[in-house]
């Protein structure tokens, strides 16, 4: 997704955004049209499922009208918020948002106190049961957006497969690999394509939401996975700067970090997704 994240309006805003919004509804009840419905963009799993749970079980009692629009990429939800097509989104972590804002000149911010969950990044393989079993010259697929590629490399380094340059941050690339005893080859792919790549590579580092959509569990199927402790990659509710105090946004933030949602996440995902509050 490194190349994908650099595409601002030329393709996605004119193409994917138009398709996504037309496919999911017109948003005619949104604030932009004078209504009181809060429209939130999200990736389907688990964010869309969590929002749907809130909509079906908690929103009415809280006096919140909620509409969920699902997208399958990591760019359109931010483009939609920036352009005012939706009121908020829920799909990303802070390192990704910081990088997106920097590259695209957007001013999207996290809603304070609305970090909801963590999807542990995992390494998956159809050919080996543990990382140590990767053969010399094995090919490992990585997410190609800046922050998630760095995150994937750090996961491999934490498991001793590679070494990374000291002090490398959220923008690490394969060029920052300082040791590679197995001579691993890295194949950079859009994050959504990674589960489909498993038959063509020796291993793939896959984001939690895309793993879940492919019936892969970080808790059960990953041969290595991130620890949730002190993890900076919690997913949160985000809005365009200045909209943080919108009463509808505040209601949703409170519901998303409620005991009911925490129980829903724990019961439904069994460790594949973990609450971050």
Tab-separated table of C-alpha atoms in Angstrom:
chain	number	residue	atom	x	y	z
A	1	UNK	CA	0.000	0.000	0.000
A	2	UNK	CA	3.057	2.301	-0.179
A	3	UNK	CA	2.100	3.311	-3.721
A	4	UNK	CA	-1.602	3.239	-2.928
A	5	UNK	CA	-1.188	5.670	-0.070
A	6	UNK	CA	0.360	8.204	-2.415
A	7	UNK	CA	-2.713	8.276	-4.616
A	8	UNK	CA	-4.855	11.135	-3.425
A	9	UNK	CA	-7.655	12.249	-5.708
A	10	UNK	CA	-6.549	11.221	-9.161
A	11	UNK	CA	-7.844	7.680	-8.972
A	12	UNK	CA	-9.410	6.824	-5.645
A	13	UNK	CA	-11.318	10.014	-5.039
A	14	UNK	CA	-12.767	9.899	-8.517
A	15	UNK	CA	-13.093	6.147	-8.734
A	16	UNK	CA	-13.149	4.118	-5.519
A	17	UNK	CA	-14.770	6.881	-3.502
A	18	UNK	CA	-17.529	7.377	-6.032
A	19	UNK	CA	-18.090	3.645	-6.277
A	20	UNK	CA	-17.943	3.091	-2.537
A	21	UNK	CA	-20.384	5.827	-1.690
A	22	UNK	CA	-22.810	4.942	-4.440
A	23	UNK	CA	-22.633	1.280	-3.496
A	24	UNK	CA	-23.205	1.895	0.193
A	25	UNK	CA	-25.791	4.641	0.064
A	26	UNK	CA	-26.135	8.307	-0.640
A	27	UNK	CA	-25.567	9.573	2.907
A	28	UNK	CA	-28.505	11.936	2.434
A	29	UNK	CA	-29.118	12.028	6.188
A	30	UNK	CA	-25.569	13.084	7.026
A	31	UNK	CA	-24.634	16.317	8.775
A	32	UNK	CA	-23.454	17.745	5.452
A	33	UNK	CA	-27.051	17.578	4.262
A	34	UNK	CA	-28.549	19.007	7.428
A	35	UNK	CA	-29.546	15.695	9.003
A	36	UNK	CA	-28.517	14.264	12.355
A	37	UNK	CA	-27.275	10.835	11.285
A	38	UNK	CA	-23.608	10.169	11.951
A	39	UNK	CA	-22.072	8.468	8.920
A	40	UNK	CA	-18.907	6.466	9.566
A	41	UNK	CA	-16.590	4.879	6.989
A	42	UNK	CA	-14.947	1.616	7.998
A	43	UNK	CA	-13.258	-1.469	6.679
A	44	UNK	CA	-15.598	-4.474	6.975
A	45	UNK	CA	-13.768	-6.642	9.522
A	46	UNK	CA	-13.657	-6.035	12.405
A	47	UNK	CA	-14.446	-2.310	12.317
A	48	UNK	CA	-17.655	-2.591	10.301
A	49	UNK	CA	-18.820	-5.468	12.472
A	50	UNK	CA	-18.119	-3.546	15.678
A	51	UNK	CA	-19.946	-0.484	14.379
A	52	UNK	CA	-22.889	-2.627	13.286
A	53	UNK	CA	-23.055	-4.107	16.782
A	54	UNK	CA	-23.180	-0.573	18.211
A	55	UNK	CA	-25.830	0.457	15.684
A	56	UNK	CA	-28.045	-2.566	16.362
A	57	UNK	CA	-27.655	-2.766	20.125
A	58	UNK	CA	-26.533	0.500	21.701
A	59	UNK	CA	-27.071	3.515	19.451
A	60	UNK	CA	-30.843	3.913	19.744
A	61	UNK	CA	-30.789	3.980	23.546
A	62	UNK	CA	-28.016	6.584	23.405
A	63	UNK	CA	-30.021	8.747	21.010
A	64	UNK	CA	-27.577	8.242	18.145
A	65	UNK	CA	-28.549	7.659	14.528
A	66	UNK	CA	-25.659	5.757	12.976
A	67	UNK	CA	-24.922	4.793	9.382
A	68	UNK	CA	-21.990	2.561	8.464
A	69	UNK	CA	-20.318	2.696	5.043
A	70	UNK	CA	-17.809	-0.065	4.323
A	71	UNK	CA	-14.705	0.245	2.135
A	72	UNK	CA	-12.083	-2.369	1.326
A	73	UNK	CA	-9.020	-0.122	1.014
A	74	UNK	CA	-7.033	2.072	3.399
A	75	UNK	CA	-7.224	5.318	1.416
A	76	UNK	CA	-10.862	6.003	0.605
A	77	UNK	CA	-12.097	6.238	4.233
A	78	UNK	CA	-9.718	9.142	4.836
A	79	UNK	CA	-10.481	10.776	1.492
A	80	UNK	CA	-14.187	10.576	2.300
A	81	UNK	CA	-13.724	12.254	5.694
A	82	UNK	CA	-11.540	14.992	4.267
A	83	UNK	CA	-14.053	15.767	1.505
A	84	UNK	CA	-16.998	15.729	3.906
A	85	UNK	CA	-18.656	12.724	2.269
A	86	UNK	CA	-18.764	10.982	5.659
A	87	UNK	CA	-18.526	12.348	9.197
A	88	UNK	CA	-15.905	10.019	10.630
A	89	UNK	CA	-13.962	6.851	9.983
A	90	UNK	CA	-12.784	3.886	11.989
A	91	UNK	CA	-10.068	1.732	10.419
A	92	UNK	CA	-6.561	3.032	11.158
A	93	UNK	CA	-3.814	3.477	13.720
A	94	UNK	CA	-1.863	6.649	14.519
A	95	UNK	CA	1.357	5.892	12.601
A	96	UNK	CA	-0.693	5.309	9.445
A	97	UNK	CA	-2.772	8.468	9.919
A	98	UNK	CA	0.302	10.599	10.589
A	99	UNK	CA	1.907	9.329	7.386
A	100	UNK	CA	-1.324	9.790	5.394
A	101	UNK	CA	-1.795	13.389	6.543
A	102	UNK	CA	1.823	14.214	5.728
A	103	UNK	CA	1.683	12.766	2.233
A	104	UNK	CA	-1.776	14.001	1.278
A	105	UNK	CA	-2.053	17.387	2.991
A	106	UNK	CA	-5.111	16.268	4.971
A	107	UNK	CA	-6.032	17.287	8.511
A	108	UNK	CA	-7.705	14.217	9.972
A	109	UNK	CA	-7.306	13.595	13.695
A	110	UNK	CA	-8.015	10.864	16.205
A	111	UNK	CA	-10.956	11.470	18.514
A	112	UNK	CA	-9.496	11.660	22.049
A	113	UNK	CA	-10.377	8.645	24.165
A	114	UNK	CA	-11.744	6.662	21.219
A	115	UNK	CA	-9.037	4.065	20.610
A	116	UNK	CA	-11.070	0.879	20.358
A	117	UNK	CA	-9.067	-2.194	19.434
A	118	UNK	CA	-5.828	-3.727	18.241
A	119	UNK	CA	-5.513	-6.241	15.424
A	120	UNK	CA	-2.224	-8.051	16.027
A	121	UNK	CA	-0.162	-8.196	12.829
A	122	UNK	CA	0.737	-11.795	12.017
A	123	UNK	CA	3.024	-13.863	9.819
A	124	UNK	CA	1.217	-16.626	7.949
A	125	UNK	CA	2.458	-19.472	5.789
A	126	UNK	CA	1.138	-22.504	3.955
A	127	UNK	CA	4.560	-24.131	3.809
A	128	UNK	CA	6.128	-23.778	7.279
A	129	UNK	CA	4.916	-23.991	10.861
A	130	UNK	CA	7.448	-21.585	12.373
A	131	UNK	CA	9.641	-18.746	11.152
A	132	UNK	CA	12.843	-20.662	11.800
A	133	UNK	CA	11.756	-23.197	9.178
A	134	UNK	CA	11.844	-20.662	6.338
A	135	UNK	CA	14.399	-21.819	3.781
A	136	UNK	CA	17.323	-19.810	2.468
A	137	UNK	CA	16.109	-17.340	-0.131
A	138	UNK	CA	12.452	-17.657	0.918
A	139	UNK	CA	10.059	-14.951	-0.257
A	140	UNK	CA	8.090	-13.027	2.367
A	141	UNK	CA	5.251	-10.712	1.303
A	142	UNK	CA	4.857	-7.405	3.166
A	143	UNK	CA	2.225	-4.636	3.188
A	144	UNK	CA	3.513	-1.909	0.886
A	145	UNK	CA	2.178	1.148	2.745
A	146	UNK	CA	4.844	2.984	4.709
A	147	UNK	CA	3.799	2.349	8.292
A	148	UNK	CA	2.534	-1.208	7.951
A	149	UNK	CA	5.634	-2.274	6.038
A	150	UNK	CA	7.759	-0.910	8.876
A	151	UNK	CA	5.495	-2.668	11.338
A	152	UNK	CA	5.950	-5.960	9.442
A	153	UNK	CA	9.721	-5.611	9.358
A	154	UNK	CA	9.783	-4.884	13.088
A	155	UNK	CA	7.739	-8.033	13.713
A	156	UNK	CA	10.260	-10.098	11.740
A	157	UNK	CA	13.117	-8.435	13.599
A	158	UNK	CA	11.470	-9.062	16.969
A	159	UNK	CA	11.438	-12.756	16.091
A	160	UNK	CA	15.111	-12.788	15.111
A	161	UNK	CA	14.605	-13.410	11.397
A	162	UNK	CA	16.230	-10.150	10.313
A	163	UNK	CA	18.055	-7.242	11.905
A	164	UNK	CA	17.064	-3.599	11.454
A	165	UNK	CA	19.076	-0.392	11.596
A	166	UNK	CA	19.248	0.960	15.147
A	167	UNK	CA	16.614	3.581	15.916
A	168	UNK	CA	14.607	2.956	12.774
A	169	UNK	CA	11.090	4.350	13.110
A	170	UNK	CA	7.665	3.907	11.531
A	171	UNK	CA	9.051	4.350	8.014
A	172	UNK	CA	11.462	1.410	7.913
A	173	UNK	CA	11.869	-0.318	4.537
A	174	UNK	CA	13.814	-3.378	3.385
A	175	UNK	CA	16.731	-0.961	2.783
A	176	UNK	CA	16.984	-0.666	6.582
A	177	UNK	CA	17.616	-4.402	7.016
A	178	UNK	CA	21.132	-4.782	8.425
A	179	UNK	CA	21.220	-8.565	8.740
A	180	UNK	CA	19.386	-11.225	6.784
A	181	UNK	CA	20.934	-14.635	7.565
A	182	UNK	CA	18.408	-16.536	5.444
A	183	UNK	CA	18.693	-14.167	2.504
A	184	UNK	CA	14.955	-13.554	2.563
A	185	UNK	CA	13.412	-11.823	-0.430
A	186	UNK	CA	10.653	-9.291	0.219
A	187	UNK	CA	7.627	-8.879	-2.020
A	188	UNK	CA	5.724	-5.636	-1.385
A	189	UNK	CA	1.974	-5.878	-2.016
A	190	UNK	CA	-1.132	-3.860	-1.239
A	191	UNK	CA	-2.327	-5.000	2.180
A	192	UNK	CA	-5.658	-6.311	0.868
A	193	UNK	CA	-3.847	-8.633	-1.557
A	194	UNK	CA	-1.677	-10.329	1.044
A	195	UNK	CA	-4.024	-13.204	2.018
A	196	UNK	CA	-4.369	-14.133	-1.660
A	197	UNK	CA	-0.582	-14.190	-2.006
A	198	UNK	CA	-0.077	-17.069	0.434
A	199	UNK	CA	-0.036	-19.652	-2.339
A	200	UNK	CA	2.672	-17.754	-4.216
A	201	UNK	CA	5.103	-16.876	-1.414
A	202	UNK	CA	6.704	-18.728	1.465
A	203	UNK	CA	5.162	-16.438	4.080
A	204	UNK	CA	3.211	-13.192	4.288
A	205	UNK	CA	2.847	-10.565	7.005
A	206	UNK	CA	-0.862	-9.742	7.042
A	207	UNK	CA	-2.867	-7.011	8.753
A	208	UNK	CA	-5.387	-8.338	11.253
A	209	UNK	CA	-8.521	-7.137	9.440
A	210	UNK	CA	-7.522	-8.744	6.144
A	211	UNK	CA	-6.477	-11.920	7.937
A	212	UNK	CA	-9.908	-12.164	9.559
A	213	UNK	CA	-11.663	-11.624	6.230
A	214	UNK	CA	-9.637	-14.563	4.878
A	215	UNK	CA	-10.575	-16.744	7.886
A	216	UNK	CA	-7.088	-16.491	9.351
A	217	UNK	CA	-6.708	-15.896	13.064
A	218	UNK	CA	-3.641	-14.150	14.528
A	219	UNK	CA	-4.281	-16.131	17.699
A	220	UNK	CA	-4.505	-19.556	16.024
A	221	UNK	CA	-3.008	-19.481	12.526
A	222	UNK	CA	-0.110	-17.030	12.672
A	223	UNK	CA	3.378	-18.485	12.972
A	224	UNK	CA	4.350	-15.223	14.686
A	225	UNK	CA	2.238	-12.307	15.901
A	226	UNK	CA	2.602	-8.932	17.583
A	227	UNK	CA	2.278	-8.557	21.307
A	228	UNK	CA	-0.557	-6.216	22.343
A	229	UNK	CA	1.492	-4.837	25.246
A	230	UNK	CA	2.470	-1.167	24.731
A	231	UNK	CA	1.464	-1.507	21.103
A	232	UNK	CA	1.076	1.835	19.222
A	233	UNK	CA	-1.183	0.390	16.535
A	234	UNK	CA	-4.603	0.610	18.189
A	235	UNK	CA	-7.451	1.508	15.808
A	236	UNK	CA	-9.529	4.570	16.636
A	237	UNK	CA	-12.394	6.786	15.591
A	238	UNK	CA	-11.143	9.694	13.450
A	239	UNK	CA	-12.657	12.921	12.104
A	240	UNK	CA	-11.607	16.022	10.218
A	241	UNK	CA	-9.890	18.454	12.567
A	242	UNK	CA	-12.432	20.630	14.330
A	243	UNK	CA	-15.150	17.954	14.432
A	244	UNK	CA	-13.900	16.173	17.556
A	245	UNK	CA	-16.519	17.776	19.789
A	246	UNK	CA	-19.495	17.019	17.562
A	247	UNK	CA	-22.044	15.594	20.047
A	248	UNK	CA	-22.756	12.661	17.725
A	249	UNK	CA	-19.055	11.836	17.538
A	250	UNK	CA	-18.761	12.013	21.309
A	251	UNK	CA	-21.725	9.666	21.717
A	252	UNK	CA	-20.163	7.134	19.348
A	253	UNK	CA	-16.765	7.430	21.051
A	254	UNK	CA	-18.383	6.611	24.384
A	255	UNK	CA	-20.278	3.644	22.944
A	256	UNK	CA	-17.205	2.246	21.169
A	257	UNK	CA	-15.305	2.168	24.454
A	258	UNK	CA	-18.143	0.776	26.530
A	259	UNK	CA	-18.120	-2.484	28.530
A	260	UNK	CA	-20.639	-3.912	26.038
A	261	UNK	CA	-18.285	-3.390	23.098
A	262	UNK	CA	-15.345	-4.769	25.050
A	263	UNK	CA	-17.292	-7.964	25.734
A	264	UNK	CA	-18.438	-8.155	22.106
A	265	UNK	CA	-14.833	-7.954	20.871
A	266	UNK	CA	-13.580	-10.536	23.346
A	267	UNK	CA	-16.426	-12.981	22.686
A	268	UNK	CA	-16.505	-12.668	18.902
A	269	UNK	CA	-12.823	-12.556	18.019
A	270	UNK	CA	-11.269	-14.774	20.683
A	271	UNK	CA	-7.924	-12.964	20.726
A	272	UNK	CA	-7.737	-12.256	16.992
A	273	UNK	CA	-8.851	-8.725	17.890
A	274	UNK	CA	-8.248	-7.316	21.365
A	275	UNK	CA	-9.824	-4.315	23.121
A	276	UNK	CA	-7.500	-1.333	23.488
A	277	UNK	CA	-9.387	0.382	26.323
